Structures are given as C-alpha cells and as structure tokens.
Short mmCIF file of C-alpha atoms and ligand atoms in Angstrom, two decimals:
data_model
loop_
_atom_site.label_atom_id
_atom_site.label_comp_id
_atom_site.label_asym_id
_atom_site.label_seq_id
_atom_site.Cartn_x
_atom_site.Cartn_y
_atom_site.Cartn_z
CA UNK A 1 122.65 -28.27 24.91
CA UNK A 2 119.01 -26.35 24.96
CA UNK A 3 118.86 -23.13 25.91
CA UNK A 4 115.46 -22.30 28.60
CA UNK A 5 114.54 -18.92 29.11
CA UNK A 6 113.04 -18.84 32.89
CA UNK A 7 110.11 -16.35 32.89
CA UNK A 8 109.37 -15.77 36.39
CA UNK A 9 112.65 -17.28 38.24
CA UNK A 10 112.01 -16.26 41.52
CA UNK A 11 108.53 -17.26 41.54
CA UNK A 12 107.58 -21.73 42.77
CA UNK A 13 107.31 -23.46 39.39
CA UNK A 14 110.53 -20.71 38.21
CA UNK A 15 112.63 -21.79 41.03
CA UNK A 16 111.47 -25.93 40.74
CA UNK A 17 112.12 -25.53 37.48
CA UNK A 18 115.93 -24.06 37.96
CA UNK A 19 116.22 -27.34 40.98
CA UNK A 20 115.13 -29.59 38.32
CA UNK A 21 117.90 -27.96 35.60
CA UNK A 22 121.07 -27.86 38.51
CA UNK A 23 120.22 -31.37 38.31
CA UNK A 24 119.95 -31.79 34.79
CA UNK A 25 122.84 -29.11 33.60
CA UNK A 26 125.07 -31.29 31.14
CA UNK A 27 121.87 -30.86 28.75
CA UNK A 28 119.94 -28.15 30.13
CA UNK A 29 121.07 -24.17 29.80
CA UNK A 30 119.01 -21.32 32.15
CA UNK A 31 119.73 -18.53 28.82
CA UNK A 32 117.19 -16.59 30.63
CA UNK A 33 116.45 -15.63 34.02
CA UNK A 34 113.62 -13.06 34.97
CA UNK A 35 111.29 -11.07 37.88
CA UNK A 36 109.39 -8.45 38.89
CA UNK A 37 110.92 -7.23 41.58
CA UNK A 38 112.88 -9.93 43.49
CA UNK A 39 116.34 -8.38 43.21
CA UNK A 40 118.19 -11.30 46.20
CA UNK A 41 115.89 -14.29 44.70
CA UNK A 42 117.36 -13.16 41.08
CA UNK A 43 120.77 -11.95 42.04
CA UNK A 44 121.57 -15.88 44.32
CA UNK A 45 119.58 -17.04 41.12
CA UNK A 46 122.61 -15.31 38.45
CA UNK A 47 125.60 -16.61 40.84
CA UNK A 48 124.61 -20.29 40.68
CA UNK A 49 123.75 -20.55 36.69
CA UNK A 50 125.57 -17.50 34.75
CA UNK A 51 122.10 -16.31 32.89
CA UNK A 52 123.75 -14.33 29.87
CA UNK A 53 120.33 -11.97 30.31
CA UNK A 54 118.45 -11.03 33.98
CA UNK A 55 115.35 -9.64 32.96
CA UNK A 56 112.97 -7.65 36.58
CA UNK A 57 109.92 -5.67 34.66
CA UNK A 58 111.24 -2.61 37.27
CA UNK A 59 113.58 -0.01 36.59
CA UNK A 60 114.82 0.39 39.98
CA UNK A 61 114.80 -3.90 40.70
CA UNK A 62 116.37 -3.97 37.33
CA UNK A 63 119.14 -0.64 38.21
CA UNK A 64 120.08 -2.52 41.73
CA UNK A 65 120.94 -5.85 40.45
CA UNK A 66 122.75 -4.14 37.79
CA UNK A 67 125.25 -2.74 40.80
CA UNK A 68 125.49 -6.17 42.49
CA UNK A 69 125.74 -8.03 39.25
CA UNK A 70 128.99 -5.03 38.71
CA UNK A 71 130.63 -5.97 42.09
CA UNK A 72 130.75 -10.17 41.48
CA UNK A 73 133.87 -10.76 39.14
CA UNK A 74 131.60 -14.20 38.27
CA UNK A 75 128.39 -11.70 36.97
CA UNK A 76 130.12 -9.23 35.14
CA UNK A 77 128.55 -10.80 31.63
CA UNK A 78 125.42 -10.81 32.03
CA UNK A 79 122.87 -8.35 30.46
CA UNK A 80 120.39 -7.35 33.41
CA UNK A 81 117.32 -5.60 30.80
CA UNK A 82 114.25 -3.78 32.00
CA UNK A 83 110.60 -3.55 31.27
CA UNK A 84 107.86 -5.35 30.25
CA UNK A 85 109.12 -6.00 26.05
CA UNK A 86 111.99 -7.30 27.86
CA UNK A 87 110.07 -10.77 29.37
CA UNK A 88 108.67 -10.84 25.49
CA UNK A 89 112.40 -10.42 23.40
CA UNK A 90 114.37 -13.39 26.04
CA UNK A 91 110.91 -15.32 24.99
CA UNK A 92 110.91 -14.59 21.88
CA UNK A 93 114.92 -14.80 21.48
CA UNK A 94 116.80 -16.71 17.63
CA UNK A 95 119.05 -18.60 20.93
CA UNK A 96 116.56 -19.74 22.76
CA UNK A 97 115.19 -23.00 22.79
CA UNK A 98 112.32 -23.09 25.96
CA UNK A 99 109.84 -20.75 27.44
CA UNK A 100 109.32 -21.49 30.15
CA UNK A 101 106.03 -19.86 31.46
CA UNK A 102 106.59 -19.52 35.12
CA UNK A 103 104.66 -15.60 35.51
CA UNK A 104 101.63 -15.58 37.45
CA UNK A 105 98.69 -14.29 36.58
CA UNK A 106 97.38 -12.01 33.75
CA UNK A 107 101.34 -10.18 33.39
CA UNK A 108 101.96 -13.68 31.63
CA UNK A 109 100.15 -12.82 28.57
CA UNK A 110 102.27 -10.74 25.97
CA UNK A 111 105.63 -13.15 27.15
CA UNK A 112 104.06 -16.32 26.21
CA UNK A 113 102.18 -15.25 23.18
CA UNK A 114 105.47 -14.23 22.53
CA UNK A 115 106.86 -18.19 22.78
CA UNK A 116 103.79 -18.49 20.62
CA UNK A 117 104.77 -16.45 17.95
CA UNK A 118 108.40 -17.54 18.05
CA UNK A 119 107.86 -21.34 17.03
CA UNK A 120 109.22 -22.18 20.64
CA UNK A 121 108.63 -24.81 22.65
CA UNK A 122 106.76 -23.38 25.51
CA UNK A 123 106.21 -25.20 28.94
CA UNK A 124 103.54 -23.44 29.76
CA UNK A 125 102.29 -22.62 33.70
CA UNK A 126 100.51 -18.86 33.14
CA UNK A 127 97.01 -20.34 33.26
CA UNK A 128 96.43 -17.07 32.07
CA UNK A 129 96.90 -16.87 29.29
CA UNK A 130 95.25 -19.56 27.84
CA UNK A 131 92.09 -18.68 29.81
CA UNK A 132 92.78 -14.54 28.66
CA UNK A 133 93.28 -15.44 25.22
CA UNK A 134 93.29 -19.75 24.71
CA UNK A 135 91.50 -19.03 20.56
CA UNK A 136 94.44 -16.22 19.44
CA UNK A 137 96.99 -18.46 21.59
CA UNK A 138 96.20 -22.13 19.92
CA UNK A 139 96.60 -20.50 16.44
CA UNK A 140 99.67 -18.69 17.89
CA UNK A 141 100.97 -21.57 17.96
CA UNK A 142 99.75 -23.42 14.67
CA UNK A 143 100.14 -21.12 13.65
CA UNK A 144 104.04 -20.85 14.24
CA UNK A 145 105.04 -24.74 14.74
CA UNK A 146 104.94 -24.09 18.08
CA UNK A 147 105.41 -27.13 21.00
CA UNK A 148 102.86 -26.00 23.56
CA UNK A 149 103.73 -29.05 26.96
CA UNK A 150 101.84 -28.78 29.84
CA UNK A 151 102.97 -27.31 33.12
CA UNK A 152 100.15 -27.25 35.18
CA UNK A 153 100.29 -29.95 37.59
CA UNK A 154 97.04 -31.82 36.42
CA UNK A 155 97.08 -30.28 32.13
CA UNK A 156 100.43 -32.03 32.52
CA UNK A 157 98.60 -36.05 33.48
CA UNK A 158 95.76 -35.35 31.09
CA UNK A 159 98.10 -34.78 28.22
CA UNK A 160 100.39 -37.85 29.81
CA UNK A 161 97.33 -40.26 29.40
CA UNK A 162 96.01 -39.04 26.13
CA UNK A 163 97.06 -40.86 22.95
CA UNK A 164 100.20 -40.30 21.86
CA UNK A 165 98.92 -39.49 18.61
CA UNK A 166 95.86 -36.74 20.03
CA UNK A 167 98.71 -33.98 19.28
CA UNK A 168 100.52 -34.46 16.13
CA UNK A 169 96.92 -35.51 14.51
CA UNK A 170 95.67 -31.58 13.03
CA UNK A 171 91.85 -32.40 13.08
CA UNK A 172 91.03 -33.81 16.08
CA UNK A 173 87.75 -34.11 19.10
CA UNK A 174 88.09 -36.50 22.34
CA UNK A 175 85.67 -38.67 20.92
CA UNK A 176 87.98 -39.67 18.10
CA UNK A 177 90.03 -41.09 20.42
CA UNK A 178 86.99 -42.94 22.31
CA UNK A 179 87.67 -40.39 24.92
CA UNK A 180 84.27 -39.87 27.28
CA UNK A 181 85.67 -38.13 29.85
CA UNK A 182 88.53 -36.20 31.37
CA UNK A 183 88.03 -36.50 35.00
CA UNK A 184 90.07 -33.18 36.28
CA UNK A 185 91.39 -33.34 40.16
CA UNK A 186 91.04 -31.19 42.78
CA UNK A 187 92.66 -31.51 46.45
CA UNK A 188 89.53 -29.17 47.97
CA UNK A 189 92.04 -26.96 49.46
CA UNK A 190 92.38 -25.99 52.51
CA UNK A 191 88.06 -25.15 54.01
CA UNK A 192 87.43 -28.59 52.05
CA UNK A 193 85.80 -29.00 55.36
CA UNK A 194 85.40 -25.76 56.20
CA UNK A 195 82.58 -25.22 57.76
CA UNK A 196 80.09 -22.92 55.67
CA UNK A 197 80.01 -20.07 58.45
CA UNK A 198 83.29 -20.10 59.63
CA UNK A 199 84.80 -19.00 55.68
CA UNK A 200 83.88 -15.73 56.37
CA UNK A 201 86.73 -15.13 59.50
CA UNK A 202 89.78 -17.32 57.00
CA UNK A 203 92.78 -14.83 56.41
CA UNK A 204 95.14 -15.25 54.18
CA UNK A 205 97.45 -17.16 56.09
CA UNK A 206 95.32 -19.66 56.08
CA UNK A 207 93.76 -19.14 53.33
CA UNK A 208 97.32 -20.57 51.30
CA UNK A 209 98.31 -22.77 54.14
CA UNK A 210 98.25 -25.23 51.46
CA UNK A 211 97.71 -29.06 52.65
CA UNK A 212 99.18 -31.05 49.16
CA UNK A 213 101.20 -28.81 47.36
CA UNK A 214 103.44 -25.56 48.22
CA UNK A 215 102.11 -22.53 45.48
CA UNK A 216 102.48 -19.10 45.47
CA UNK A 217 100.57 -17.48 47.17
CA UNK A 218 97.57 -15.73 44.79
CA UNK A 219 96.93 -19.64 42.55
CA UNK A 220 96.83 -20.89 47.32
CA UNK A 221 93.77 -18.90 47.55
CA UNK A 222 92.02 -19.70 44.02
CA UNK A 223 93.02 -23.77 45.56
CA UNK A 224 91.25 -22.52 48.78
CA UNK A 225 88.11 -20.80 46.99
CA UNK A 226 88.96 -23.68 43.99
CA UNK A 227 89.55 -20.70 41.32
CA UNK A 228 92.56 -22.18 40.32
CA UNK A 229 89.95 -25.60 39.24
CA UNK A 230 87.49 -23.43 37.24
CA UNK A 231 91.24 -21.68 36.00
CA UNK A 232 92.11 -25.04 35.02
CA UNK A 233 89.14 -26.28 34.02
CA UNK A 234 88.84 -23.24 30.22
CA UNK A 235 92.41 -24.11 30.73
CA UNK A 236 92.09 -28.31 29.60
CA UNK A 237 89.10 -26.45 27.17
CA UNK A 238 92.34 -25.12 24.72
CA UNK A 239 94.41 -27.82 25.94
CA UNK A 240 92.42 -30.35 25.18
CA UNK A 241 89.72 -28.85 21.99
CA UNK A 242 87.23 -29.64 24.52
CA UNK A 243 83.54 -29.24 26.09
CA UNK A 244 82.60 -27.74 28.68
CA UNK A 245 80.44 -31.44 29.38
CA UNK A 246 83.75 -32.67 28.61
CA UNK A 247 85.66 -31.53 32.12
CA UNK A 248 84.55 -33.93 34.78
CA UNK A 249 86.20 -32.38 38.58
CA UNK A 250 86.98 -34.17 40.88
CA UNK A 251 88.02 -33.90 44.33
CA UNK A 252 90.68 -35.96 45.20
CA UNK A 253 92.41 -34.68 49.16
CA UNK A 254 95.83 -36.17 48.93
CA UNK A 255 96.86 -35.84 45.15
CA UNK A 256 98.32 -37.94 44.62
CA UNK A 257 96.35 -38.81 40.64
CA UNK A 258 97.04 -35.82 39.15
CA UNK A 259 94.20 -36.25 36.51
CA UNK A 260 92.43 -38.74 34.29
CA UNK A 261 91.31 -39.59 31.02
CA UNK A 262 88.17 -41.86 30.87
CA UNK A 263 87.58 -43.53 27.95
CA UNK A 264 84.57 -45.04 25.90
CA UNK A 265 85.57 -48.92 26.22
CA UNK A 266 85.37 -48.94 29.99
CA UNK A 267 89.59 -47.37 31.01
CA UNK A 268 90.06 -44.62 32.87
CA UNK A 269 94.51 -43.76 32.66
CA UNK A 270 95.60 -41.80 34.80
CA UNK A 271 98.62 -40.64 35.98
CA UNK A 272 99.84 -41.06 39.13
CA UNK A 273 102.74 -39.03 41.26
CA UNK A 274 103.52 -37.16 44.56
CA UNK A 275 102.61 -33.53 44.42
CA UNK A 276 106.23 -31.46 43.57
CA UNK A 277 105.64 -29.92 40.70
CA UNK A 278 109.26 -31.28 39.95
CA UNK A 279 107.66 -34.01 38.10
CA UNK A 280 105.08 -31.58 35.02
CA UNK A 281 108.27 -30.27 34.66
CA UNK A 282 111.03 -32.28 33.58
CA UNK A 283 108.69 -34.53 32.13
CA UNK A 284 108.10 -31.19 29.72
CA UNK A 285 111.21 -30.73 29.46
CA UNK A 286 112.87 -34.08 28.29
CA UNK A 287 109.81 -34.70 26.36
CA UNK A 288 109.36 -36.95 24.32
CA UNK A 289 111.85 -39.66 26.86
CA UNK A 290 111.87 -39.28 30.00
CA UNK A 291 114.98 -37.33 32.70
CA UNK A 292 115.57 -38.01 36.59
CA UNK A 293 113.42 -34.95 38.19
CA UNK A 294 114.42 -35.18 41.88
CA UNK A 295 111.03 -36.54 42.88
CA UNK A 296 110.75 -38.57 45.51
CA UNK A 297 108.84 -42.62 44.12
CA UNK A 298 105.61 -42.77 44.90
CA UNK A 299 105.48 -44.87 48.40
CA UNK A 300 102.11 -46.71 47.24
CA UNK A 301 101.74 -48.60 51.19
CA UNK A 302 102.68 -45.20 52.32
CA UNK A 303 99.51 -43.73 50.86
CA UNK A 304 97.29 -46.86 51.35
CA UNK A 305 94.69 -44.75 50.60
CA UNK A 306 93.40 -42.53 47.80
CA UNK A 307 89.48 -41.17 47.73
CA UNK A 308 87.57 -38.64 45.87
CA UNK A 309 83.79 -36.86 45.99
CA UNK A 310 82.21 -34.49 44.50
CA UNK A 311 82.26 -30.38 44.45
CA UNK A 312 80.50 -28.98 46.43
CA UNK A 313 79.55 -25.14 43.43
CA UNK A 314 77.83 -23.99 46.71
CA UNK A 315 81.10 -23.83 48.74
CA UNK A 316 83.02 -23.12 45.72
CA UNK A 317 81.03 -20.55 43.35
CA UNK A 318 84.14 -19.44 42.00
CA UNK A 319 84.10 -23.23 39.92
CA UNK A 320 80.81 -22.64 38.87
CA UNK A 321 81.54 -19.22 38.26
CA UNK A 322 84.30 -20.42 35.56
CA UNK A 323 82.02 -23.08 34.26
CA UNK A 324 79.34 -20.09 33.38
CA UNK A 325 82.47 -17.75 32.09
CA UNK A 326 82.76 -21.30 29.73
CA UNK A 327 80.46 -21.59 28.23
CA UNK A 328 79.53 -17.77 27.82
CA UNK A 329 82.31 -17.80 25.29
CA UNK A 330 84.37 -14.59 23.86
CA UNK A 331 85.60 -12.05 26.30
CA UNK A 332 83.60 -14.19 29.02
CA UNK A 333 86.39 -16.18 30.71
CA UNK A 334 88.91 -12.99 30.60
CA UNK A 335 85.71 -10.45 32.70
CA UNK A 336 86.82 -13.74 35.15
CA UNK A 337 90.66 -13.83 35.54
CA UNK A 338 90.79 -10.07 35.64
CA UNK A 339 88.27 -9.61 38.28
CA UNK A 340 89.73 -12.74 39.98
CA UNK A 341 92.89 -11.29 40.25
CA UNK A 342 91.41 -7.66 42.11
CA UNK A 343 89.38 -9.37 44.62
CA UNK A 344 92.09 -11.90 45.67
CA UNK A 345 95.06 -8.98 45.90
CA UNK A 346 92.31 -7.76 47.81
CA UNK A 347 92.00 -10.52 50.37
CA UNK A 348 95.58 -10.80 50.93
CA UNK A 349 95.75 -7.65 51.68
CA UNK A 350 93.08 -8.35 54.19
CA UNK A 351 90.67 -5.40 52.43
CA UNK A 352 88.09 -7.97 52.30
CA UNK A 353 86.86 -11.50 53.62
CA UNK A 354 87.63 -14.29 51.80
CA UNK A 355 83.50 -15.33 50.82
CA UNK A 356 83.33 -11.66 49.28
CA UNK A 357 85.88 -13.20 46.44
CA UNK A 358 83.45 -14.90 44.99
CA UNK A 359 80.91 -11.49 44.56
CA UNK A 360 83.25 -9.77 43.19
CA UNK A 361 83.51 -11.54 40.09
CA UNK A 362 80.41 -13.12 40.29
CA UNK A 363 79.21 -8.77 40.76
CA UNK A 364 81.84 -7.55 38.14
CA UNK A 365 80.81 -10.46 35.46
CA UNK A 366 77.23 -8.97 34.99
CA UNK A 367 78.16 -6.44 35.08
CA UNK A 368 80.08 -6.58 32.06
CA UNK A 369 79.16 -8.01 28.73
CA UNK A 370 81.66 -10.94 27.08
CA UNK A 371 82.01 -10.06 23.42
CA UNK A 372 84.27 -11.64 21.08
CA UNK A 373 87.29 -12.38 22.16
CA UNK A 374 88.63 -12.22 17.85
CA UNK A 375 92.24 -9.99 18.97
CA UNK A 376 93.90 -9.36 21.45
CA UNK A 377 93.25 -5.76 22.05
CA UNK A 378 89.84 -6.26 22.89
CA UNK A 379 90.57 -9.04 25.46
CA UNK A 380 92.73 -6.73 27.17
CA UNK A 381 90.49 -3.87 26.97
CA UNK A 382 87.86 -5.95 28.62
CA UNK A 383 90.70 -7.20 31.25
CA UNK A 384 91.21 -3.44 31.84
CA UNK A 385 87.56 -3.01 31.71
CA UNK A 386 86.77 -5.71 34.88
CA UNK A 387 89.91 -4.48 36.96
CA UNK A 388 88.15 -1.22 37.04
CA UNK A 389 84.92 -2.66 38.47
CA UNK A 390 86.61 -4.74 40.55
CA UNK A 391 88.17 -2.37 42.31
CA UNK A 392 85.10 -0.13 42.88
CA UNK A 393 83.37 -3.42 43.97
CA UNK A 394 85.99 -4.11 46.82
CA UNK A 395 86.08 -0.77 47.39
CA UNK A 396 81.64 -0.81 47.87
CA UNK A 397 81.84 -4.62 48.83
CA UNK A 398 79.49 -3.72 51.69
CA UNK A 399 76.25 -2.47 48.72
CA UNK A 400 77.23 -5.96 47.16
P1 NDP B 1 104.77 -17.34 43.18
O1 NDP B 1 104.11 -15.99 42.69
O2 NDP B 1 105.73 -17.15 43.32
O3 NDP B 1 105.87 -16.23 40.87
C1 NDP B 1 105.28 -15.68 40.25
C2 NDP B 1 106.74 -15.02 39.06
O4 NDP B 1 106.58 -14.10 38.61
C3 NDP B 1 108.01 -14.45 40.13
O5 NDP B 1 108.26 -14.23 40.06
C4 NDP B 1 107.82 -12.45 40.10
O6 NDP B 1 108.31 -12.25 40.11
C5 NDP B 1 106.83 -12.25 38.78
N1 NDP B 1 106.07 -11.76 38.61
C6 NDP B 1 105.31 -11.06 39.60
N2 NDP B 1 104.57 -10.35 39.00
C7 NDP B 1 105.37 -10.21 37.40
C8 NDP B 1 104.54 -9.06 35.96
N3 NDP B 1 103.52 -8.26 36.36
N4 NDP B 1 105.48 -9.62 35.36
C9 NDP B 1 106.95 -10.27 35.19
N5 NDP B 1 106.83 -11.04 36.11
C10 NDP B 1 105.82 -11.19 37.57
O7 NDP B 1 103.80 -17.82 41.40
P2 NDP B 1 103.36 -19.77 40.66
O8 NDP B 1 104.96 -19.32 40.95
O9 NDP B 1 103.16 -20.25 41.76
O10 NDP B 1 103.31 -19.94 39.87
C11 NDP B 1 102.39 -19.16 38.55
C12 NDP B 1 102.28 -19.41 37.10
O11 NDP B 1 102.27 -21.24 37.48
C13 NDP B 1 100.73 -18.89 37.30
O12 NDP B 1 99.62 -19.43 36.44
C14 NDP B 1 99.95 -20.27 38.58
O13 NDP B 1 99.12 -20.30 38.14
C15 NDP B 1 100.80 -21.34 37.25
N6 NDP B 1 100.37 -22.76 38.37
C16 NDP B 1 101.49 -22.46 39.32
C17 NDP B 1 102.47 -24.01 39.97
C18 NDP B 1 103.11 -23.59 41.97
O14 NDP B 1 102.54 -25.23 41.83
N7 NDP B 1 103.18 -22.61 41.97
C19 NDP B 1 101.04 -25.34 39.64
C20 NDP B 1 100.30 -25.20 38.66
C21 NDP B 1 100.14 -23.96 37.86
P3 NDP B 1 108.94 -11.92 41.87
O15 NDP B 1 109.38 -12.23 42.85
O16 NDP B 1 110.14 -11.30 41.62
O17 NDP B 1 107.83 -11.02 42.54
MG1 MG B 2 97.17 -26.94 39.19
#
C-alpha cells in the first residue's frame, strides 16, 4: 500500500486526487489530509477515506473538526493536528510515501520543501514553490533523493514528451537531448477575445468562469490575466533547466494539447487529452506505469479542430512581467508572485479592478529591488516586503 499525504485536500486538485485514490484503493491510501479552514469538506473526506491524520491550519477549525470526528464512531481514531508546522510534519512523516502538494499560493512553500528534504515522491501542483524558491527547491530534491513529478497539466505534458533519460541523467541541458523549444500551451482564459476597453469592468465571477478548466478561484483569475502562464514559464524553467528563450507560450483555446516539445530533427511531441486534472494526477501517481484515472478517452472526431495563436503581450501584461522576472532572477519571481497574490485577493474582494492587477504587480516590482535568492530567509523577506508594498498600492490605486 502506498501512503499519500494530500496537502490542500479540500481544494480542486486535492479533491481530484481523492477521486483517483477512490478508484485505486487497493494500491493507494489517503494517509493524511490537510486544509486551511473548510471543516465541512474535510470532515466529509475523513468519513469517506479514514485518514490516519487530518490537519486544519486554522486552530478553531481544527477544534471544530476534532469535535465532529469524535461524535462519529467511524472517525474517532483520526488524529487532528493544527497550525502550519503540522503541514511540514505530515509532509515529512516517515510513513508517508507520496506527497501531493496542492495548497494554493506561497502558503504551500514550506510543506513542499519539507517533502523534498525528506526524499518523498512529490506530486507538485503548488507551482509557487518553484516560482519563489526554484534553486533551493531543486537542490533539496537532488540532495535528498526526492522524486519530483509535475502535476500542472502543461508540465506533466512536457515531462511526458521528454526523453525518458532526461530525468535520470544529472548534467542535462535541453541541447543534450536535441530539444529546440518547449511549447507551453495556454487556453487564453475567459477574456481572450473580449474588447480591451471592456476588461476594466470584469467581475470576479466572470474572471473565474474558465472556458475549459474547473479550478480554484485564485488560479482562475491568474488564467484570465495569464499570470498563471507566466508563473508556469518560471516553473518550467526550473523543472526542465530551460531559459526564458527556450519557452514559447502558445495560445490554444481548446486545451486539448497540454504542451509540446520541439526537437532539432523537426519532430514535435505533444501530450493530448480531455482537460481534466485526474490525468496528470494519475500519471504522476502511477509513474512509470499507467493506471485508470476515470477520465473519458479523448474523442478526436468530436474535437475536429485545434487552433493556435501567439500571445498578445499588451492584452496579457502579466505574462510579460513574469518573463521579465524570470530574466531578472534572484528574488524577482518571489516579488512578482507575492504582489500578484495580494492583487488577485483584492480583485476577488472587489477592491480593485481586473486591469489594476498588472499595475499593482508592475509597480511592486519596480519599487522593490530583487536580490539573490540564496536562502529561504531572503526569499521570505522579499515576499513579506512585496506584500506590504502591493497592499499599499491597492489602497492608493488611483495614484498609480
Ligand atoms: P483551491 O483554492 O481549490 O484549494 C486550495 C487548497 O489549499 C484548499 O485545500 C485550502 O484549504 C488550502 N489552503 C488555502 N490556503 C491555505 C493556507 N494558508 N494554508 C494551508 N492550506 C491552505 O486551489 P487549487 O486546487 O485550484 O490549486 C492548488 C494549487 O495547484 C495551486 O498552486 C495551483 O496553482 C495549482 N494548480 C491547480 C490546478 C487546478 O486545476 N485547480 C491546475 C494546475 C495547478 P481550505 O479549503 O480549507 O481553504
Ligand atoms: Mg497549468
């Protein structure tokens, strides 16, 4: 039996992971489930999956969960933990084999790192871990013999389109394998064809109404601004030792091709499938084997047409800002990410307009100088400072 800790179990990726585990229950066990404060959802998951440990980061939510689990004879033996340290604890628990890192945002960094330092198989959905601390994270994976498998659908597709040896040969460059370019696909989100003049008035619900994927609200807004793709460019650069110039973003509105790898003999390898996160989740859990994920087979005749276009950097300013941050290096990606988290939250609270998200990120980046990202302390300090600047900018947004 393989013991899986699911960090962010109550979220979109977490729930899809549990759906896969339910189909593969003779092979995988949900050993630990974590959430921030959604007691009802975590309670239901505890009843269905009987994990050994349940973590609620929020203390009062943990107390409430504990009480509800005690009142149900089926769930009395589940241990309830609380606080951020409990996330690191389950990520490094010696009984845990695989860690699904599916917490949203910078809040997921510490536990992803704890999984890397404990040499686990890390199923990485939390792209922010790599965006903020790519060098430290990749080093921790290497030094501790962890196995890092990408869950983000594009990166999972790239991984599947890479030569098998890519991940086992230590000194590797794309060039060594005849790879010319990584073609990172993007749906373009809900506003791909909206008149630019209308973007100011877009509401959170419109921004979260993604045409092809069902996801949490934060990443849905990031898809609408294409900051998500920007974060993914940075994520890909760390996962595949690629430079900004090696990664071409391709808008592909149908979300059927999940990304491609272009080789110097003219071949382009791609991974296709229905847009459903259970495919990359099942791939990474079963790797190097394959297993049923519950996703329907792709009906290529029904799709009939696939289209592609270049991204418009004037419409998707956040994508440009992310490329800039990657080229700057050091703490620049952490600053970009922190400012974006603040701006997206302010937009979701209807405090700023959709088009002010890139303004806040851009001004935070110009006000805070990036330094080298040699230690976690430096990265976290850049993250904190960037959040403070971005919050102030949100308040004084009319003066930007
Ligand atoms: P959701 O918002 O749906 O879920 C987030 C999860 O994280 C919930 O379990 C939530 O708990 C928990 N959480 C939130 N804040 C904290 C915190 N401060 N401390 C601890 N736990 C916290 O997110 P998604 O599933 O959409 O995304 C998760 C990650 O996966 C993100 O990094 C995203 O970029 C990435 N990803 C997501 C994809 C998708 O299809 N959704 C696709 C590719 C990548 P609670 O419910 O209690 O708030
Ligand atoms: Mg993605």
